[in-house]
Short mmCIF file of C-alpha atoms and ligand atoms in Angstrom, two decimals:
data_model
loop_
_atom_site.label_atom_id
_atom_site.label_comp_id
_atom_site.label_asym_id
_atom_site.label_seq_id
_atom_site.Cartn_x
_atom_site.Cartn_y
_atom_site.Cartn_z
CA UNK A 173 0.00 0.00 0.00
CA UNK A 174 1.28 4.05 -1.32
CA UNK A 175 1.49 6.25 0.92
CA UNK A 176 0.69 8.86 -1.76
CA UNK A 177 0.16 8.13 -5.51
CA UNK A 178 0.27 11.16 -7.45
CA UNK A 179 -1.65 11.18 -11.37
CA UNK A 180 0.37 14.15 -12.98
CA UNK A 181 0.42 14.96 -16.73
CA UNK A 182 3.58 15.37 -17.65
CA UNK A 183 6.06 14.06 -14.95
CA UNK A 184 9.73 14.71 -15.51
CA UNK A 185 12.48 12.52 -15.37
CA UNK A 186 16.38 13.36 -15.55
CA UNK A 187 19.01 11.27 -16.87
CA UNK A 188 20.75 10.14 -13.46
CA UNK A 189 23.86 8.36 -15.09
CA UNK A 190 26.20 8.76 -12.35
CA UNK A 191 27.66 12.06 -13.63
CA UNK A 192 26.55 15.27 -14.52
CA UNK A 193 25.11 15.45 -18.06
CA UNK A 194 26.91 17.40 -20.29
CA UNK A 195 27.17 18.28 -24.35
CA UNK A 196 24.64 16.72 -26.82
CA UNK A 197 23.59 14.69 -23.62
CA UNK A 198 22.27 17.97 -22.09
CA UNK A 199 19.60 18.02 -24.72
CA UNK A 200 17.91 14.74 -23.52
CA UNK A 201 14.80 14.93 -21.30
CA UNK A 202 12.98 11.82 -20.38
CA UNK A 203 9.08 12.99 -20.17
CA UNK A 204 6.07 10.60 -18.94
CA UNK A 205 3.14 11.94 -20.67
CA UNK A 206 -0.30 11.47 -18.04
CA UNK A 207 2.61 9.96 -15.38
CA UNK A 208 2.28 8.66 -12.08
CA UNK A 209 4.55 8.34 -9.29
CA UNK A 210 3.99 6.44 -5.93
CA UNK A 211 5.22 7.38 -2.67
CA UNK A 212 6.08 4.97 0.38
CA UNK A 213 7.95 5.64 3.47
CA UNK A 214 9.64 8.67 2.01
CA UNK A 215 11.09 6.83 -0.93
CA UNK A 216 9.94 6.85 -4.39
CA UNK A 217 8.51 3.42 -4.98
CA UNK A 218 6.66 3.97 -8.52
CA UNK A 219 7.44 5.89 -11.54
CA UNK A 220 5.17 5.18 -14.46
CA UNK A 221 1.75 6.01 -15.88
CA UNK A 222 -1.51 6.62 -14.55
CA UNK A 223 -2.59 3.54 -16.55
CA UNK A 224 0.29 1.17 -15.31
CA UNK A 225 -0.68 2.78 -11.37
CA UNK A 226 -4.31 1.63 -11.84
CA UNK A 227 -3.97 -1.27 -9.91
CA UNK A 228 -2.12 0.36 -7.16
CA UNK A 229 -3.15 0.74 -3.69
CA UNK A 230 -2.62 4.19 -1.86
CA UNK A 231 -3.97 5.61 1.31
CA UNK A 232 -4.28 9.11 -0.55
CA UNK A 233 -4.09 10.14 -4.15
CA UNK A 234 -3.41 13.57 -5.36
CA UNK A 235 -5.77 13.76 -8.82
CA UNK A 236 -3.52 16.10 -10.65
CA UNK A 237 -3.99 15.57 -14.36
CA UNK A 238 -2.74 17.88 -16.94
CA UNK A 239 -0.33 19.38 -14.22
CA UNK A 240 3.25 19.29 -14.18
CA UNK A 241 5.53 17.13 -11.68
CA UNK A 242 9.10 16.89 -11.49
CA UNK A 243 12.26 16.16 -9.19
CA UNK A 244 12.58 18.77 -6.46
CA UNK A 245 15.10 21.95 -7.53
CA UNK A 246 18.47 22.28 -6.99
CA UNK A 247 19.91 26.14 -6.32
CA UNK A 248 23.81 24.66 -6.50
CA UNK A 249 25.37 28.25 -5.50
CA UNK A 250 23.96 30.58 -2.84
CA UNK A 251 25.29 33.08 -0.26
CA UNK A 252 22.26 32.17 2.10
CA UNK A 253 23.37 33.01 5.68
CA UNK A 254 24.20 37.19 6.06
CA UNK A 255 22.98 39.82 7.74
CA UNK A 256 21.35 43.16 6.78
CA UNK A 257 20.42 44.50 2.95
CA UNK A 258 22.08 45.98 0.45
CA UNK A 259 18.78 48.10 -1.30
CA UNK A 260 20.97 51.65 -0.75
CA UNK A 261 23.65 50.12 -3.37
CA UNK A 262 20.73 50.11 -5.83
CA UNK A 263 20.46 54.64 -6.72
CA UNK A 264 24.64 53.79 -7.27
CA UNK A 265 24.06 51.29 -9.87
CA UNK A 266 21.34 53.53 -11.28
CA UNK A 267 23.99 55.83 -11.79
CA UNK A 268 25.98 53.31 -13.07
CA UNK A 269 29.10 52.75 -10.51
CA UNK A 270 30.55 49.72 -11.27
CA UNK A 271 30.30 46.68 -8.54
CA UNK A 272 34.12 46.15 -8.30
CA UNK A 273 33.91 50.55 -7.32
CA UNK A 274 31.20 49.71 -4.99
CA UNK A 275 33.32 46.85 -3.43
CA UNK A 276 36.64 48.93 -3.30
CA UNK A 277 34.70 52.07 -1.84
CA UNK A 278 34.09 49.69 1.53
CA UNK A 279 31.07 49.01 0.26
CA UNK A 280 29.31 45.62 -1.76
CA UNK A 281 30.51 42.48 0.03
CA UNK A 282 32.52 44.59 3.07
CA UNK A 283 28.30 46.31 3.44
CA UNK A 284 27.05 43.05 4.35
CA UNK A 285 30.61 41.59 6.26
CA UNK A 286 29.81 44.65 8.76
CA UNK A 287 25.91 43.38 9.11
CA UNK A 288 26.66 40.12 9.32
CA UNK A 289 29.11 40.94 11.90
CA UNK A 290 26.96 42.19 14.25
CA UNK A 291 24.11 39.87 13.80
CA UNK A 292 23.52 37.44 16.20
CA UNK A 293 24.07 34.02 15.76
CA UNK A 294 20.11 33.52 16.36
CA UNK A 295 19.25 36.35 14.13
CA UNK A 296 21.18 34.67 11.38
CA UNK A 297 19.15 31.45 11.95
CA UNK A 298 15.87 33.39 12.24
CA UNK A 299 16.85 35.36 8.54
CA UNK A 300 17.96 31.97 6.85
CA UNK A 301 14.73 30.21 7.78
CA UNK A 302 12.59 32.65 6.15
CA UNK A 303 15.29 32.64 2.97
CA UNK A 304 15.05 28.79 2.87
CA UNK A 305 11.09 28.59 3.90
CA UNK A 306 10.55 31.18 0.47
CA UNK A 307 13.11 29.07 -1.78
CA UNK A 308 11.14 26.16 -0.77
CA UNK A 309 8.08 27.67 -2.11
CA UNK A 310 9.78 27.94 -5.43
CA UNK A 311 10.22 24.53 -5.16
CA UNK A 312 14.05 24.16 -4.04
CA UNK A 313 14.46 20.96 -1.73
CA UNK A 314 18.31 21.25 -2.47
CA UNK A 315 20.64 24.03 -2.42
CA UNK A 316 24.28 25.01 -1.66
CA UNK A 317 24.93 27.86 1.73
CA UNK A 318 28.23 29.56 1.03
CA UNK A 319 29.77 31.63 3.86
CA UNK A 320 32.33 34.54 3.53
CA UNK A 321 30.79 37.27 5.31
CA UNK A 322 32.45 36.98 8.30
CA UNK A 323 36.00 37.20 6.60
CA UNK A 324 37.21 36.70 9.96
CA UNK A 325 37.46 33.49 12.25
CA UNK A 326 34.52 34.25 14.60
CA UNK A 327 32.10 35.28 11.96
CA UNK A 328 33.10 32.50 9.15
CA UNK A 329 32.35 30.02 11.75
CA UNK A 330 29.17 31.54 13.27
CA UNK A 331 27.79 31.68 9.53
CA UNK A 332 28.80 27.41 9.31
CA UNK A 333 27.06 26.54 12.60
CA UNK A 334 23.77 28.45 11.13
CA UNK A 335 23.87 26.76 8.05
CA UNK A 336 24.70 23.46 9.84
CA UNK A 337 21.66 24.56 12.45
CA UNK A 338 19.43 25.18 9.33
CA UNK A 339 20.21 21.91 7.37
CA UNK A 340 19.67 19.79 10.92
CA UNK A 341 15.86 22.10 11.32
CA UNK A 342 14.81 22.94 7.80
CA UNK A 343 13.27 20.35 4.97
CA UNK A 344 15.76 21.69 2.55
CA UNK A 345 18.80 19.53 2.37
CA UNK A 346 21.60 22.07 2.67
CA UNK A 347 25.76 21.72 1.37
CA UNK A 348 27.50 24.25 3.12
CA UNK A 349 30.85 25.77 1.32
CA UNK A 350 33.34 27.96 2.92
CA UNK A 351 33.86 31.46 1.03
CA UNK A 352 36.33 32.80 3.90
CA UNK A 353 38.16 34.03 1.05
CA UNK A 354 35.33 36.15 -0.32
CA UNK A 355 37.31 40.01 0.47
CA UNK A 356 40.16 41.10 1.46
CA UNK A 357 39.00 42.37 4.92
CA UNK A 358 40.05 46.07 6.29
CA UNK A 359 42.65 44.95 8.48
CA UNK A 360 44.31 43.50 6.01
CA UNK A 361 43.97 45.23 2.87
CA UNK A 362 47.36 45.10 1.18
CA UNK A 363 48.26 41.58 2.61
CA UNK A 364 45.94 39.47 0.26
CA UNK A 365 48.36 36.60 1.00
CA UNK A 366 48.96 36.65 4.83
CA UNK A 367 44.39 37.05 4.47
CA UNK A 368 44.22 33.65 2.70
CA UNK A 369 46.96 32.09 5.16
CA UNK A 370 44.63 32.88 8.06
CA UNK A 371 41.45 31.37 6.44
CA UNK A 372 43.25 28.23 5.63
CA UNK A 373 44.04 28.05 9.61
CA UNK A 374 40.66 27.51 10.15
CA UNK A 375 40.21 24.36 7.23
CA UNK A 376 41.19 21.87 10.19
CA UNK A 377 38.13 22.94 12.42
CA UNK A 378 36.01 23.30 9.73
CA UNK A 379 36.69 19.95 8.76
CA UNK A 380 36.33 18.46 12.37
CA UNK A 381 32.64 20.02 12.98
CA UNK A 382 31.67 19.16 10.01
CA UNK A 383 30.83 22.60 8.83
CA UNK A 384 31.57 22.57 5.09
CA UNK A 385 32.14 20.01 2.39
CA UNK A 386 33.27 22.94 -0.08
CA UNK A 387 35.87 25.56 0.00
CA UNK A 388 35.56 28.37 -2.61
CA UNK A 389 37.18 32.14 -3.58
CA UNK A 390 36.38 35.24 -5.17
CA UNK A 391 39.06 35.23 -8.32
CA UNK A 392 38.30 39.24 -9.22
CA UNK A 393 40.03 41.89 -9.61
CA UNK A 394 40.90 43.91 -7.10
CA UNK A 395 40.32 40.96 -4.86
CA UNK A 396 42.34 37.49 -5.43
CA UNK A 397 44.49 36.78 -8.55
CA UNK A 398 44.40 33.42 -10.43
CA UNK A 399 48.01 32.41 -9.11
CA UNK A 400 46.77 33.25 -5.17
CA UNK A 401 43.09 31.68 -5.69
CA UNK A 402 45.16 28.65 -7.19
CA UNK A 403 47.37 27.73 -4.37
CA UNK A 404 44.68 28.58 -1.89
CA UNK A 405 42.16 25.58 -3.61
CA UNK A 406 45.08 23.33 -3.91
CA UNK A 407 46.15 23.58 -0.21
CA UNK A 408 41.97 23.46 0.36
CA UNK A 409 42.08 20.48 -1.95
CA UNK A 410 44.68 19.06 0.04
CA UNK A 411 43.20 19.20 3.35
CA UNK A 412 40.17 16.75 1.88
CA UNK A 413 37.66 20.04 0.81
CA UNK A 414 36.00 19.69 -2.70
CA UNK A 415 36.52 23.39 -4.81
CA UNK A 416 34.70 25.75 -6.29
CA UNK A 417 35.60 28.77 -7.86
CA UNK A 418 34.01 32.45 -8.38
CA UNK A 419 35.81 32.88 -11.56
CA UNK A 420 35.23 35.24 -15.00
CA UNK A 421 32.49 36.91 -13.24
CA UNK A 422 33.11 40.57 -14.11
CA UNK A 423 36.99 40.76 -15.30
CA UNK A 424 38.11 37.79 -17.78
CA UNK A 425 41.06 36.73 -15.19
CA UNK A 426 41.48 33.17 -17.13
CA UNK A 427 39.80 31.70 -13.38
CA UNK A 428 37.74 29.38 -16.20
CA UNK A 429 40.97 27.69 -17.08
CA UNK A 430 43.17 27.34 -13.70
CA UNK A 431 39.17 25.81 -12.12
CA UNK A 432 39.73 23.22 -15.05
CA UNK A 433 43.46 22.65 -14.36
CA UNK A 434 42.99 21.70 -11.17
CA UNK A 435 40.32 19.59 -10.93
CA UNK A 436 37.63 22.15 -9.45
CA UNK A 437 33.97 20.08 -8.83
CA UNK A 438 32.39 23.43 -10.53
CA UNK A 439 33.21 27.05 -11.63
CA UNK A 440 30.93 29.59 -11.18
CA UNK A 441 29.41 32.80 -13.16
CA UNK A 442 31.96 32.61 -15.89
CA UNK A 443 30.48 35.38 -17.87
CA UNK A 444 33.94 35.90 -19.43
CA UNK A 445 35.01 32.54 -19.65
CA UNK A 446 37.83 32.67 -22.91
CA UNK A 447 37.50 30.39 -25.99
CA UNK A 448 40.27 28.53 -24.18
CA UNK A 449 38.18 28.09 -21.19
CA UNK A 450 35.29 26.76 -23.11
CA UNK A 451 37.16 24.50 -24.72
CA UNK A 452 38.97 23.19 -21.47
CA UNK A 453 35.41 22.99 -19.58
CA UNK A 454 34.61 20.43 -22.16
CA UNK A 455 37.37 18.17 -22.04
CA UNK A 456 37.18 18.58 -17.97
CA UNK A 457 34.80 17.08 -15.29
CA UNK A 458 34.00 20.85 -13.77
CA UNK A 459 31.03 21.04 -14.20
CA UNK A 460 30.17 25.55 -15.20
CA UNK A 461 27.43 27.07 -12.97
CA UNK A 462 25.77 29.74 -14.49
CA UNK A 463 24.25 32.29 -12.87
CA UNK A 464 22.53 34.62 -15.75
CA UNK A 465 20.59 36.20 -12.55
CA UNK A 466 23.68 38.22 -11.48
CA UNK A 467 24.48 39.23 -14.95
CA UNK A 468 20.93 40.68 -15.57
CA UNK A 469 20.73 42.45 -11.71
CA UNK A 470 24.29 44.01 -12.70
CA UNK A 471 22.93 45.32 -15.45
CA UNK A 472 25.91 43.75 -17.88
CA UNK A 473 24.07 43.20 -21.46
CA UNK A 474 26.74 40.18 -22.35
CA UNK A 475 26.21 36.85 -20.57
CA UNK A 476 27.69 33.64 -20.00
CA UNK A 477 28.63 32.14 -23.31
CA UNK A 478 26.05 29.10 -22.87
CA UNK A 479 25.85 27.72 -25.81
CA UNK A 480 29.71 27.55 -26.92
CA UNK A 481 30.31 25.38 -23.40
CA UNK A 482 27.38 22.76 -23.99
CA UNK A 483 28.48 22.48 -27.89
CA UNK A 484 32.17 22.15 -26.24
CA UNK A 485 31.15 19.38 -24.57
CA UNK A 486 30.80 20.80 -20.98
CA UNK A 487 27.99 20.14 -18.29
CA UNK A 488 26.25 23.42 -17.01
CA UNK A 489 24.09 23.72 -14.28
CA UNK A 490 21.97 26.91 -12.77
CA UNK A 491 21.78 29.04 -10.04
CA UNK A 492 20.16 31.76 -8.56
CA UNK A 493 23.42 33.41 -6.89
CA UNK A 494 21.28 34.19 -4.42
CA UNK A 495 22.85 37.23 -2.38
CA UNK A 496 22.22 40.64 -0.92
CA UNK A 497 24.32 42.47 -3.23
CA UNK A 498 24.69 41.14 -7.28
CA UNK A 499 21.73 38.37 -7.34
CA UNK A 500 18.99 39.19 -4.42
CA UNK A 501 16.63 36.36 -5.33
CA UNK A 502 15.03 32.90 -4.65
CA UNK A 503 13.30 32.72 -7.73
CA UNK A 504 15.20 29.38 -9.65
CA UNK A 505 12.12 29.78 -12.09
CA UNK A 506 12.97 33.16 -13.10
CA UNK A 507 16.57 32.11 -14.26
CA UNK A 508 14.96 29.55 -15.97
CA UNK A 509 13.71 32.34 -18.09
CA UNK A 510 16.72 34.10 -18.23
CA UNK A 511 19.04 30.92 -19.24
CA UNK A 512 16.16 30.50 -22.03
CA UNK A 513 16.28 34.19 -23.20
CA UNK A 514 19.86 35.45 -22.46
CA UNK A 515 21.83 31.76 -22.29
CA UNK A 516 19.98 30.37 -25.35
CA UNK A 517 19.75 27.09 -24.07
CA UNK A 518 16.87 24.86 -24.81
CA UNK A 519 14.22 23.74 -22.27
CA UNK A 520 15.22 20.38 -22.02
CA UNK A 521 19.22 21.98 -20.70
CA UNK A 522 17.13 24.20 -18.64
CA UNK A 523 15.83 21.52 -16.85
CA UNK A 524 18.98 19.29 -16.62
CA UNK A 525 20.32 22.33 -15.52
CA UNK A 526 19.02 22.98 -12.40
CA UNK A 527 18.09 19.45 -11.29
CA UNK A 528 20.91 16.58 -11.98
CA UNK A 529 23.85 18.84 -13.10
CA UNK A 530 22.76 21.20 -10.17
CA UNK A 531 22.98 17.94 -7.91
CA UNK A 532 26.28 16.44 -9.18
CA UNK A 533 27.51 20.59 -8.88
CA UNK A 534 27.60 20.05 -4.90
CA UNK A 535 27.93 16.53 -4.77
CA UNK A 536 24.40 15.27 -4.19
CA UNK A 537 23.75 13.59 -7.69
CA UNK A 538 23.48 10.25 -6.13
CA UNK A 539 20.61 11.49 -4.02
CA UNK A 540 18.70 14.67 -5.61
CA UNK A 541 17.95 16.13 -8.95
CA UNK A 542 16.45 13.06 -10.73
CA UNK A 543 13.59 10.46 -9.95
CA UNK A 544 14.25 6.72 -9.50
CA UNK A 545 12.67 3.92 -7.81
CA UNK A 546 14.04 3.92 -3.90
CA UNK A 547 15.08 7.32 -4.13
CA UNK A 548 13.84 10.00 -1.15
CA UNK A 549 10.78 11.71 -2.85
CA UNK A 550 11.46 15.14 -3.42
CA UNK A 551 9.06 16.02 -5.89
CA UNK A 552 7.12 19.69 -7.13
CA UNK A 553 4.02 19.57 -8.37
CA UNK A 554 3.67 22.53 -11.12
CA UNK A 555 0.15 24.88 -11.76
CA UNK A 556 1.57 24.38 -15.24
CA UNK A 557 0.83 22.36 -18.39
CA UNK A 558 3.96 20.84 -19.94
CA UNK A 559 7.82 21.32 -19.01
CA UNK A 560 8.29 23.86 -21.62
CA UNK A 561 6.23 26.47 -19.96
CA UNK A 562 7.84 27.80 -17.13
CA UNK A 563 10.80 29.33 -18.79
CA UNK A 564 8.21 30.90 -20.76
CA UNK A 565 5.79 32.51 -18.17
CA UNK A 566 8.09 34.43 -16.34
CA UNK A 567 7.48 36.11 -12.93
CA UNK A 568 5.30 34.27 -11.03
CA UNK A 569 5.50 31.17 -9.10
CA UNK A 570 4.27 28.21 -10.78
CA UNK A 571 4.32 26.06 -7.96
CA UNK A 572 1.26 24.33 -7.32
CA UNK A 573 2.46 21.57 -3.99
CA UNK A 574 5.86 20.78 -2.86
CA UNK A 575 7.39 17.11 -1.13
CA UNK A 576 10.19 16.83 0.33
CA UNK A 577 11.24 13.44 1.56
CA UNK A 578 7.59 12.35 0.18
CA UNK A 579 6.44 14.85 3.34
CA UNK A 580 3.90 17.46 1.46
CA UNK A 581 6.01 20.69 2.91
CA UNK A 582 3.94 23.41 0.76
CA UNK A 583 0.50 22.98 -0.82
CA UNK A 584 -1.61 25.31 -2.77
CA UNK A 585 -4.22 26.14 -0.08
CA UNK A 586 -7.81 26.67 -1.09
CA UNK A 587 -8.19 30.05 -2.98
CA UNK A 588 -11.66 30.88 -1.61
CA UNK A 589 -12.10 33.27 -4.20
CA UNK A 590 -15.32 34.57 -2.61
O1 IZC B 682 28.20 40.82 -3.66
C1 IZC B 682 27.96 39.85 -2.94
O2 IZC B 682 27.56 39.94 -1.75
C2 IZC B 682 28.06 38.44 -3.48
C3 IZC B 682 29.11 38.27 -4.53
N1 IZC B 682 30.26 37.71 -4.35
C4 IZC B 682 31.02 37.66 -5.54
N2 IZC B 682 30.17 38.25 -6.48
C5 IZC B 682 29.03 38.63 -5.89
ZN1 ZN B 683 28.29 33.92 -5.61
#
């Protein structure tokens, strides 16, 4: 006997190969057309149609014809945990100062390094739940929590144990990554080196408590070179951390290239990735995390070059980037619509995108971003009628119920529309 058997329309179904999809490969969507799936103890238990489910027993049955369901979504790069806003930096990019000014003014990241500062640890929670409760709305039930601003032991660590707090309270599964080297912090500016030397200190009692599985850095200028974010992810690397990179986000350091070189899981924003990065991105297993949301908030009219990875051969994932400063959003399904309109990528790489290849981005592949029999059931149930449509309405929330762990964590109450 089902717990739940849910009659869908179209039910989607990533590839889940063992590795992140990536080229042609990125192109292939399985689709179940009037699918069923069948929950039972938290684990999928059925995947099929509602004709082959007939004969099934469940103890309830969500009648959802002609709507959309799907794996749960994965946000693989976020900067949940941080305190105070950053809506005052808005009237200066109106006026069009440049984020990298902003930044070197004392402002940008070092804005939200002082809030976050003087937040308390409980406040932090408090802020992340109500981040994490509106991303699971939007029907994430996976996402990455960097750290980074703290830039300093105390506060690096206080943002860990909130994430690790969040991930033990909150139905979203959260991978935490450490960002420690996300700015060069005040005290000391001109020393980028002795900066990164101190972060690394704190890699061993990271590592004990547990608090990350990720280290990652800012490779920008005016904040850490190739050469320095290199040996700092090799010594990370060393230690047992898997690496990520900020890299090509605004300036085209070459970050796209050293990420490949030395074995980084993923590199991130790569809006300026070179043709030599492209082409290294498809030969390599790091897997380019896109995050089209920062490029449009920043107001930058060229994007990440999409379309030249995936025909290089590379996996790409999504993200929402979501931050207080260059990406202030929850809302995966809006960069859905951007990687459709500004990326160029098809639906079927949309989707890929931001389920399995976000999964295998922070090392959850084997567990999230696809459906298969005796997975946990993290499913979304969409108000819309075939895969293809969300990219295209843009703006709204499509979500109609959310499961997490085959627990129903968000349903579409009763509109009593009189
Ligand atoms: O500005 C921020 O707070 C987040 C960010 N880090 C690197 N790029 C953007
Ligand atoms: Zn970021």
């Amino acid at each position: 006997m089902l717990d739940t058997l849910i009659l869908a329309g179209q039910v989607v179904v990533p590839k889940s190969s063992g590795e992140a999809l990536r080229g042609k490969e990125m192109n292939e969507l399985s689709i179940i057309d009037n699918g069923a799936v069948g929950i039972k103890d938290g684990v999928i238990e059925f995947i099929g149609t509602a004709e082959e489910a007939a004969q099934l027993q469940a103890k309830e049955t969500i009648e959802a014809e002609g709507k959309l369901l799907s794996p749960g979504l994965v946000d693989p790069h976020t900067h949940l945990v941080f305190g105070g806003s950053r809506e005052h930096e808005l009237a200066l990019k109106q006026q069009g100062v440049p984020y990298l000014e902003i930044l070197a003014q004392g402002g940008g990241i070092h804005s939200t390094v002082k809030a976050t500062r003087e937040t308390a640890e409980d406040d932090l929670y408090e802020k992340g739940m109500f981040h994490l409760n509106r991303c699971l709305t939007y029907g994430v039930t996976t996402m990455e929590a960097k750290s980074g601003y703290g830039l300093d032991k105390e506060t690096e660590l206080k943002q860990l144990r909130v994430a690790k707090q969040l991930n033990e309270t909150h139905p979203i599964d959260l991978v935490s990554t450490f960002l420690g080297a996300h700015a060069i912090p005040e005290n000391y500016k001109g020393r980028p080196d002795a900066f990164l030397e101190e972060m690394l200190s704190l890699l061993s009692l990271i590592s004990k408590e547990g608090l990350a599985e990720f280290v990652d850095i800012f490779c920008e200028t005016g904040v850490f070179t190739v050469e320095q974010s290199k040996v700092f992810l090799q010594k990370a690397k060393t230690a047992g951390f898997g690496v990520k990179i900020h890299a090509d986000e605004i300036d085209p350091l070459g970050g796209t290239e050293m990420a490949c070189e030395i074995g980084a899981v993923s590199a991130d924003h790569l809006v300026g990735a070179s043709k030599e990065g492209v082409r290294m991105l498809g030969e390599s297993d790091t897997i380019a995390v896109l995050l089209p949301g920062t490029t449009f908030y920043l107001g930058k009219d060229h994007f990440a070059p999409a379309r030249d990875m995936i025909s290089s051969g590379a996996a790409v994932a999504l993200s929402t980037d979501f931050n207080p400063g260059s990406s202030p959003t929850e809302n995966l399904q809006f960069i859905m619509t951007l990687a459709a309109l500004k990326l160029k990528m098809t639906p079927e790489e949309i989707w890929n995108s931001v389920t399995v290849n976000a999964a295998y981005a922070i090392g959850r592949g084997d567990v999230a971003g696809s459906l298969e029999i005796g997975r946990r059931a993290d499913l979304v149930l969409w108000d819309v009628p075939n895969y293809k449509y969300i990219p295209y309405h843009y703006g709204v929330n499509h979500v109609n119920k959310v499961w997490k762990n085959g627990k129903l964590v968000v349903g579409k109450g009763d509109i009593h529309a009189n």
